[in-house]
Amino acid sequence: MRITRACALLAVTAALLLAAGCSRGPDATDVREALQAQLDAALGGRVLTVKSLVPAGTAALSGRDGRLQYFNAELEFDRDYDFTNWNAHSVSSLAALLGAGPKGVIGLKEGGNRDGDTLGVYGSAAFQKQGDRWTLVALAPPPAATAAEVPAAALVSSVRQQPHEMPPPSPVQTEYAKLGKLLTLPRAPGLAEGDREAILVEEFQRAERAARLRLQQKADEIAVAGGPPGGAYEETLAALDARATAAGISLATLSSEGSVGNIRLLADNRAQFALVQNDIAAAAYAGSGRFAGAPQRELRAVASLFPETIQLVTKAKSGISSVSDLKGRRVGLGPIGSGTRANALAILTANGVTEDMLAATLADPLVETTRALAEDRIDAFFITLHAPAPALQRLAASTPLAWVPIGPSRELIASGLVPITMPPETYAGQTAPIPTLAATALLVTREDVSPAQVERMLQLLFDGKYAVESAAVSRIQTRTAREGINLPWSPVADAWLAARAATPVSTR
């Protein structure tokens, strides 16, 4: 009797444990097989083999009937692969495939990994139960910290040509005038004229020495113009700022709406360096487009940093499969004054589509634009941004999307855009490679910026070994530093890169 009861108790306990195990999610074998299939699809065959995978906890999947499985894994390269190559998956897209954070993939090498190299991964995978099977589903990255958006009116005014008028006295002119008035004040009783002049000379000299010292200290500071919050330009400035702090270099970072505003910051002498799309930089130098009649001949190239992929995004069942299909559709073109808008209009023109052929246009920032597509208020949108963009990863995790191929043309290539392929699984649901174009993010300077400052910036970009701060930053390599350059070179940068054998991939 006791044996029967004990057996019954064991049977019930085993059943409960089995049920609990099922509720906790897929087992290690399921996770390993699902990850291997996803890696093979993304990388075009067996590049990485999941050698081992150990579960490291599980949690309920927020907003879905599923489980989030954490794991530690070891992956081995079956062939060479370079995650810094512009036409390959990036560090960021690999991390997204593995559900890993910025420091969750260990063992990636500058210049690419070789057959037999291994990676350590602290990752996660999201699964939903479908019948008797657990199915791998896309896991959206968390939203970035919210930041105040620059009003559209401010974006326009920041790049609009200002009328010529007599400006009011600046604060420094006002204070200088006060010093001059000291010479006209009545002499105090009992104070000899020679003594009064000696006091003024002493104080003026003291002020001059202090001001000169502070100006010299400030002259050693490097000011770099970047971009709006949440983009690759901001990520790049954050990485440069951290590197400058470690190197003891004073670096000031300035924000604008992007390329056009950054060129104005350079022209106004508020920055010595700026991040600018190469096609916008070429237009500024030539005095064409938005810069018609005002060529920026002082612009000089320092280095090409990373590709900014032009992405034409629509819903999976929109029926839009080419640029010409946008006729009669509602399309997001990007904010006024942005590089995205300039690229969108150029691509439309090259494909025989004018803006008035569109049913409606949207000029909102990316966050609002993705929301408009999800809510069917627009049919498609352009965005020029380093891929994968977190905002698009989040959208793809909740909305079936499609990316429209964008072919090259003579005019688009002449403007500085370069052909590029977005590999499969850059975003959830994107099963095929997408041929498109990319602008290249350039670091530019002015002709009058000192050689010492140019060299310091090059050292921050390329010298030393740094942790991979972001996908865009991981692609800043000397071997691609001349890609897409269509400006005169800073002589210092040209010589510096030549000494490091930065051979041009394609130059104009």
mmCIF file with all atom_site columns, C-alpha atoms in Angstrom, residues 187-331:
data_model
loop_
_atom_site.group_PDB
_atom_site.id
_atom_site.type_symbol
_atom_site.label_atom_id
_atom_site.label_alt_id
_atom_site.label_comp_id
_atom_site.label_asym_id
_atom_site.label_entity_id
_atom_site.label_seq_id
_atom_site.pdbx_PDB_ins_code
_atom_site.Cartn_x
_atom_site.Cartn_y
_atom_site.Cartn_z
_atom_site.occupancy
_atom_site.B_iso_or_equiv
_atom_site.pdbx_formal_charge
_atom_site.auth_seq_id
_atom_site.auth_comp_id
_atom_site.auth_asym_id
_atom_site.auth_atom_id
_atom_site.pdbx_PDB_model_num
ATOM 1   C CA . ARG A 1 187 ? 40.851 111.824 -11.287 1.00 0.00 ? 187 ARG A CA 1
ATOM 2   C CA . ALA A 1 188 ? 40.208 111.156 -7.600  1.00 0.00 ? 188 ALA A CA 1
ATOM 3   C CA . PRO A 1 189 ? 41.341 113.943 -5.226  1.00 0.00 ? 189 PRO A CA 1
ATOM 4   C CA . GLY A 1 190 ? 44.881 113.383 -4.014  1.00 0.00 ? 190 GLY A CA 1
ATOM 5   C CA . LEU A 1 191 ? 45.688 110.851 -6.760  1.00 0.00 ? 191 LEU A CA 1
ATOM 6   C CA . ALA A 1 192 ? 48.503 111.947 -9.028  1.00 0.00 ? 192 ALA A CA 1
ATOM 7   C CA . GLU A 1 193 ? 48.018 111.544 -12.784 1.00 0.00 ? 193 GLU A CA 1
ATOM 8   C CA . GLY A 1 194 ? 51.054 109.258 -12.974 1.00 0.00 ? 194 GLY A CA 1
ATOM 9   C CA . ASP A 1 195 ? 49.692 107.041 -10.194 1.00 0.00 ? 195 ASP A CA 1
ATOM 10  C CA . ARG A 1 196 ? 46.291 106.812 -11.885 1.00 0.00 ? 196 ARG A CA 1
ATOM 11  C CA . GLU A 1 197 ? 47.891 105.714 -15.162 1.00 0.00 ? 197 GLU A CA 1
ATOM 12  C CA . ALA A 1 198 ? 50.094 103.173 -13.345 1.00 0.00 ? 198 ALA A CA 1
ATOM 13  C CA . ILE A 1 199 ? 47.006 101.584 -11.708 1.00 0.00 ? 199 ILE A CA 1
ATOM 14  C CA . LEU A 1 200 ? 45.166 101.394 -15.012 1.00 0.00 ? 200 LEU A CA 1
ATOM 15  C CA . VAL A 1 201 ? 48.188 99.966  -16.846 1.00 0.00 ? 201 VAL A CA 1
ATOM 16  C CA . GLU A 1 202 ? 48.673 97.329  -14.124 1.00 0.00 ? 202 GLU A CA 1
ATOM 17  C CA . GLU A 1 203 ? 45.000 96.265  -14.163 1.00 0.00 ? 203 GLU A CA 1
ATOM 18  C CA . PHE A 1 204 ? 44.788 96.298  -17.956 1.00 0.00 ? 204 PHE A CA 1
ATOM 19  C CA . GLN A 1 205 ? 47.911 94.129  -18.213 1.00 0.00 ? 205 GLN A CA 1
ATOM 20  C CA . ARG A 1 206 ? 46.584 91.738  -15.574 1.00 0.00 ? 206 ARG A CA 1
ATOM 21  C CA . ALA A 1 207 ? 43.285 91.407  -17.460 1.00 0.00 ? 207 ALA A CA 1
ATOM 22  C CA . GLU A 1 208 ? 45.086 90.960  -20.785 1.00 0.00 ? 208 GLU A CA 1
ATOM 23  C CA . ARG A 1 209 ? 47.283 88.146  -19.416 1.00 0.00 ? 209 ARG A CA 1
ATOM 24  C CA . ALA A 1 210 ? 44.325 86.345  -17.837 1.00 0.00 ? 210 ALA A CA 1
ATOM 25  C CA . ALA A 1 211 ? 42.200 86.666  -20.979 1.00 0.00 ? 211 ALA A CA 1
ATOM 26  C CA . ARG A 1 212 ? 45.042 85.507  -23.224 1.00 0.00 ? 212 ARG A CA 1
ATOM 27  C CA . LEU A 1 213 ? 45.661 82.454  -21.004 1.00 0.00 ? 213 LEU A CA 1
ATOM 28  C CA . ARG A 1 214 ? 41.997 81.469  -21.014 1.00 0.00 ? 214 ARG A CA 1
ATOM 29  C CA . LEU A 1 215 ? 41.739 82.008  -24.769 1.00 0.00 ? 215 LEU A CA 1
ATOM 30  C CA . GLN A 1 216 ? 44.774 79.793  -25.322 1.00 0.00 ? 216 GLN A CA 1
ATOM 31  C CA . GLN A 1 217 ? 43.252 77.083  -23.126 1.00 0.00 ? 217 GLN A CA 1
ATOM 32  C CA . LYS A 1 218 ? 40.033 77.359  -25.101 1.00 0.00 ? 218 LYS A CA 1
ATOM 33  C CA . ALA A 1 219 ? 41.944 77.252  -28.382 1.00 0.00 ? 219 ALA A CA 1
ATOM 34  C CA . ASP A 1 220 ? 43.155 73.770  -27.427 1.00 0.00 ? 220 ASP A CA 1
ATOM 35  C CA . GLU A 1 221 ? 39.548 72.584  -27.151 1.00 0.00 ? 221 GLU A CA 1
ATOM 36  C CA . ILE A 1 222 ? 38.118 70.747  -30.142 1.00 0.00 ? 222 ILE A CA 1
ATOM 37  C CA . ALA A 1 223 ? 34.465 71.378  -30.998 1.00 0.00 ? 223 ALA A CA 1
ATOM 38  C CA . VAL A 1 224 ? 32.663 68.771  -33.118 1.00 0.00 ? 224 VAL A CA 1
ATOM 39  C CA . ALA A 1 225 ? 29.142 69.128  -34.541 1.00 0.00 ? 225 ALA A CA 1
ATOM 40  C CA . GLY A 1 226 ? 27.068 65.964  -34.536 1.00 0.00 ? 226 GLY A CA 1
ATOM 41  C CA . GLY A 1 227 ? 23.367 65.270  -34.922 1.00 0.00 ? 227 GLY A CA 1
ATOM 42  C CA . PRO A 1 228 ? 20.024 64.888  -33.183 1.00 0.00 ? 228 PRO A CA 1
ATOM 43  C CA . PRO A 1 229 ? 19.474 62.531  -30.230 1.00 0.00 ? 229 PRO A CA 1
ATOM 44  C CA . GLY A 1 230 ? 19.186 58.834  -30.947 1.00 0.00 ? 230 GLY A CA 1
ATOM 45  C CA . GLY A 1 231 ? 21.179 58.654  -34.180 1.00 0.00 ? 231 GLY A CA 1
ATOM 46  C CA . ALA A 1 232 ? 24.549 57.329  -35.285 1.00 0.00 ? 232 ALA A CA 1
ATOM 47  C CA . TYR A 1 233 ? 26.050 60.844  -35.230 1.00 0.00 ? 233 TYR A CA 1
ATOM 48  C CA . GLU A 1 234 ? 25.200 61.203  -31.545 1.00 0.00 ? 234 GLU A CA 1
ATOM 49  C CA . GLU A 1 235 ? 26.629 57.726  -30.854 1.00 0.00 ? 235 GLU A CA 1
ATOM 50  C CA . THR A 1 236 ? 29.840 58.687  -32.638 1.00 0.00 ? 236 THR A CA 1
ATOM 51  C CA . LEU A 1 237 ? 30.205 61.905  -30.653 1.00 0.00 ? 237 LEU A CA 1
ATOM 52  C CA . ALA A 1 238 ? 29.641 59.995  -27.400 1.00 0.00 ? 238 ALA A CA 1
ATOM 53  C CA . ALA A 1 239 ? 32.422 57.564  -28.349 1.00 0.00 ? 239 ALA A CA 1
ATOM 54  C CA . LEU A 1 240 ? 34.784 60.404  -29.315 1.00 0.00 ? 240 LEU A CA 1
ATOM 55  C CA . ASP A 1 241 ? 33.990 62.223  -26.077 1.00 0.00 ? 241 ASP A CA 1
ATOM 56  C CA . ALA A 1 242 ? 34.835 59.134  -24.011 1.00 0.00 ? 242 ALA A CA 1
ATOM 57  C CA . ARG A 1 243 ? 38.071 58.627  -25.944 1.00 0.00 ? 243 ARG A CA 1
ATOM 58  C CA . ALA A 1 244 ? 39.014 62.299  -25.558 1.00 0.00 ? 244 ALA A CA 1
ATOM 59  C CA . THR A 1 245 ? 38.455 62.132  -21.802 1.00 0.00 ? 245 THR A CA 1
ATOM 60  C CA . ALA A 1 246 ? 40.702 59.072  -21.559 1.00 0.00 ? 246 ALA A CA 1
ATOM 61  C CA . ALA A 1 247 ? 43.375 60.840  -23.653 1.00 0.00 ? 247 ALA A CA 1
ATOM 62  C CA . GLY A 1 248 ? 43.167 64.103  -21.699 1.00 0.00 ? 248 GLY A CA 1
ATOM 63  C CA . ILE A 1 249 ? 41.884 66.051  -24.721 1.00 0.00 ? 249 ILE A CA 1
ATOM 64  C CA . SER A 1 250 ? 39.272 68.767  -24.272 1.00 0.00 ? 250 SER A CA 1
ATOM 65  C CA . LEU A 1 251 ? 36.367 67.998  -26.611 1.00 0.00 ? 251 LEU A CA 1
ATOM 66  C CA . ALA A 1 252 ? 33.111 69.940  -26.962 1.00 0.00 ? 252 ALA A CA 1
ATOM 67  C CA . THR A 1 253 ? 30.205 68.243  -28.752 1.00 0.00 ? 253 THR A CA 1
ATOM 68  C CA . LEU A 1 254 ? 27.501 70.277  -30.489 1.00 0.00 ? 254 LEU A CA 1
ATOM 69  C CA . SER A 1 255 ? 24.083 69.059  -31.605 1.00 0.00 ? 255 SER A CA 1
ATOM 70  C CA . SER A 1 256 ? 22.054 70.048  -34.656 1.00 0.00 ? 256 SER A CA 1
ATOM 71  C CA . GLU A 1 257 ? 19.395 68.504  -36.887 1.00 0.00 ? 257 GLU A CA 1
ATOM 72  C CA . GLY A 1 258 ? 22.123 66.935  -39.023 1.00 0.00 ? 258 GLY A CA 1
ATOM 73  C CA . SER A 1 259 ? 24.359 67.548  -42.020 1.00 0.00 ? 259 SER A CA 1
ATOM 74  C CA . VAL A 1 260 ? 23.053 70.933  -43.200 1.00 0.00 ? 260 VAL A CA 1
ATOM 75  C CA . GLY A 1 261 ? 23.052 72.433  -39.709 1.00 0.00 ? 261 GLY A CA 1
ATOM 76  C CA . ASN A 1 262 ? 26.537 71.048  -39.052 1.00 0.00 ? 262 ASN A CA 1
ATOM 77  C CA . ILE A 1 263 ? 27.927 72.795  -42.123 1.00 0.00 ? 263 ILE A CA 1
ATOM 78  C CA . ARG A 1 264 ? 26.469 76.061  -40.817 1.00 0.00 ? 264 ARG A CA 1
ATOM 79  C CA . LEU A 1 265 ? 28.158 75.472  -37.430 1.00 0.00 ? 265 LEU A CA 1
ATOM 80  C CA . LEU A 1 266 ? 31.456 75.055  -39.285 1.00 0.00 ? 266 LEU A CA 1
ATOM 81  C CA . ALA A 1 267 ? 30.876 78.172  -41.386 1.00 0.00 ? 267 ALA A CA 1
ATOM 82  C CA . ASP A 1 268 ? 30.028 80.193  -38.262 1.00 0.00 ? 268 ASP A CA 1
ATOM 83  C CA . ASN A 1 269 ? 33.306 79.083  -36.607 1.00 0.00 ? 269 ASN A CA 1
ATOM 84  C CA . ARG A 1 270 ? 31.371 77.442  -33.779 1.00 0.00 ? 270 ARG A CA 1
ATOM 85  C CA . ALA A 1 271 ? 32.965 74.070  -34.567 1.00 0.00 ? 271 ALA A CA 1
ATOM 86  C CA . GLN A 1 272 ? 36.263 72.934  -36.044 1.00 0.00 ? 272 GLN A CA 1
ATOM 87  C CA . PHE A 1 273 ? 34.897 69.560  -37.165 1.00 0.00 ? 273 PHE A CA 1
ATOM 88  C CA . ALA A 1 274 ? 31.514 68.175  -38.192 1.00 0.00 ? 274 ALA A CA 1
ATOM 89  C CA . LEU A 1 275 ? 29.832 64.939  -39.187 1.00 0.00 ? 275 LEU A CA 1
ATOM 90  C CA . VAL A 1 276 ? 28.216 65.372  -42.604 1.00 0.00 ? 276 VAL A CA 1
ATOM 91  C CA . GLN A 1 277 ? 26.741 63.109  -45.281 1.00 0.00 ? 277 GLN A CA 1
ATOM 92  C CA . ASN A 1 278 ? 29.153 63.009  -48.209 1.00 0.00 ? 278 ASN A CA 1
ATOM 93  C CA . ASP A 1 279 ? 26.523 64.017  -50.789 1.00 0.00 ? 279 ASP A CA 1
ATOM 94  C CA . ILE A 1 280 ? 25.484 67.022  -48.665 1.00 0.00 ? 280 ILE A CA 1
ATOM 95  C CA . ALA A 1 281 ? 29.153 67.961  -48.209 1.00 0.00 ? 281 ALA A CA 1
ATOM 96  C CA . ALA A 1 282 ? 29.689 67.802  -51.986 1.00 0.00 ? 282 ALA A CA 1
ATOM 97  C CA . ALA A 1 283 ? 26.669 70.057  -52.594 1.00 0.00 ? 283 ALA A CA 1
ATOM 98  C CA . ALA A 1 284 ? 27.907 72.530  -49.976 1.00 0.00 ? 284 ALA A CA 1
ATOM 99  C CA . TYR A 1 285 ? 31.395 72.672  -51.499 1.00 0.00 ? 285 TYR A CA 1
ATOM 100 C CA . ALA A 1 286 ? 30.021 73.155  -55.013 1.00 0.00 ? 286 ALA A CA 1
ATOM 101 C CA . GLY A 1 287 ? 27.337 75.645  -53.959 1.00 0.00 ? 287 GLY A CA 1
ATOM 102 C CA . SER A 1 288 ? 24.465 73.568  -55.348 1.00 0.00 ? 288 SER A CA 1
ATOM 103 C CA . GLY A 1 289 ? 21.091 72.501  -53.962 1.00 0.00 ? 289 GLY A CA 1
ATOM 104 C CA . ARG A 1 290 ? 20.381 74.178  -50.619 1.00 0.00 ? 290 ARG A CA 1
ATOM 105 C CA . PHE A 1 291 ? 23.759 75.909  -50.909 1.00 0.00 ? 291 PHE A CA 1
ATOM 106 C CA . ALA A 1 292 ? 23.093 77.493  -54.320 1.00 0.00 ? 292 ALA A CA 1
ATOM 107 C CA . GLY A 1 293 ? 24.966 80.761  -54.564 1.00 0.00 ? 293 GLY A CA 1
ATOM 108 C CA . ALA A 1 294 ? 26.891 80.144  -51.337 1.00 0.00 ? 294 ALA A CA 1
ATOM 109 C CA . PRO A 1 295 ? 29.641 77.569  -51.997 1.00 0.00 ? 295 PRO A CA 1
ATOM 110 C CA . GLN A 1 296 ? 31.498 76.402  -48.893 1.00 0.00 ? 296 GLN A CA 1
ATOM 111 C CA . ARG A 1 297 ? 34.963 76.301  -50.452 1.00 0.00 ? 297 ARG A CA 1
ATOM 112 C CA . GLU A 1 298 ? 36.694 76.056  -47.071 1.00 0.00 ? 298 GLU A CA 1
ATOM 113 C CA . LEU A 1 299 ? 35.390 72.488  -46.472 1.00 0.00 ? 299 LEU A CA 1
ATOM 114 C CA . ARG A 1 300 ? 38.046 69.777  -46.229 1.00 0.00 ? 300 ARG A CA 1
ATOM 115 C CA . ALA A 1 301 ? 37.712 66.010  -45.789 1.00 0.00 ? 301 ALA A CA 1
ATOM 116 C CA . VAL A 1 302 ? 39.273 64.309  -42.766 1.00 0.00 ? 302 VAL A CA 1
ATOM 117 C CA . ALA A 1 303 ? 37.910 60.757  -43.069 1.00 0.00 ? 303 ALA A CA 1
ATOM 118 C CA . SER A 1 304 ? 34.978 58.658  -44.172 1.00 0.00 ? 304 SER A CA 1
ATOM 119 C CA . LEU A 1 305 ? 33.515 56.932  -41.131 1.00 0.00 ? 305 LEU A CA 1
ATOM 120 C CA . PHE A 1 306 ? 30.608 54.588  -41.874 1.00 0.00 ? 306 PHE A CA 1
ATOM 121 C CA . PRO A 1 307 ? 27.787 54.018  -44.372 1.00 0.00 ? 307 PRO A CA 1
ATOM 122 C CA . GLU A 1 308 ? 24.394 55.643  -43.844 1.00 0.00 ? 308 GLU A CA 1
ATOM 123 C CA . THR A 1 309 ? 22.033 53.272  -45.586 1.00 0.00 ? 309 THR A CA 1
ATOM 124 C CA . ILE A 1 310 ? 19.136 54.820  -47.499 1.00 0.00 ? 310 ILE A CA 1
ATOM 125 C CA . GLN A 1 311 ? 16.135 52.702  -46.531 1.00 0.00 ? 311 GLN A CA 1
ATOM 126 C CA . LEU A 1 312 ? 12.726 52.861  -48.232 1.00 0.00 ? 312 LEU A CA 1
ATOM 127 C CA . VAL A 1 313 ? 10.356 51.169  -45.793 1.00 0.00 ? 313 VAL A CA 1
ATOM 128 C CA . THR A 1 314 ? 6.775  50.083  -46.356 1.00 0.00 ? 314 THR A CA 1
ATOM 129 C CA . LYS A 1 315 ? 4.348  47.500  -45.006 1.00 0.00 ? 315 LYS A CA 1
ATOM 130 C CA . ALA A 1 316 ? 4.708  43.945  -46.229 1.00 0.00 ? 316 ALA A CA 1
ATOM 131 C CA . LYS A 1 317 ? 1.339  43.946  -48.078 1.00 0.00 ? 317 LYS A CA 1
ATOM 132 C CA . SER A 1 318 ? 1.435  47.518  -49.401 1.00 0.00 ? 318 SER A CA 1
ATOM 133 C CA . GLY A 1 319 ? 2.033  46.486  -53.004 1.00 0.00 ? 319 GLY A CA 1
ATOM 134 C CA . ILE A 1 320 ? 5.027  48.864  -53.192 1.00 0.00 ? 320 ILE A CA 1
ATOM 135 C CA . SER A 1 321 ? 8.020  47.039  -54.680 1.00 0.00 ? 321 SER A CA 1
ATOM 136 C CA . SER A 1 322 ? 9.840  49.843  -56.521 1.00 0.00 ? 322 SER A CA 1
ATOM 137 C CA . VAL A 1 323 ? 10.397 53.578  -56.220 1.00 0.00 ? 323 VAL A CA 1
ATOM 138 C CA . SER A 1 324 ? 8.043  54.234  -59.135 1.00 0.00 ? 324 SER A CA 1
ATOM 139 C CA . ASP A 1 325 ? 5.249  52.518  -57.153 1.00 0.00 ? 325 ASP A CA 1
ATOM 140 C CA . LEU A 1 326 ? 5.235  55.540  -54.817 1.00 0.00 ? 326 LEU A CA 1
ATOM 141 C CA . LYS A 1 327 ? 3.182  57.565  -57.314 1.00 0.00 ? 327 LYS A CA 1
ATOM 142 C CA . GLY A 1 328 ? -0.166 58.386  -55.717 1.00 0.00 ? 328 GLY A CA 1
ATOM 143 C CA . ARG A 1 329 ? 1.020  57.205  -52.286 1.00 0.00 ? 329 ARG A CA 1
ATOM 144 C CA . ARG A 1 330 ? 1.544  58.973  -48.965 1.00 0.00 ? 330 ARG A CA 1
ATOM 145 C CA . VAL A 1 331 ? 5.279  59.104  -48.295 1.00 0.00 ? 331 VAL A CA 1
#
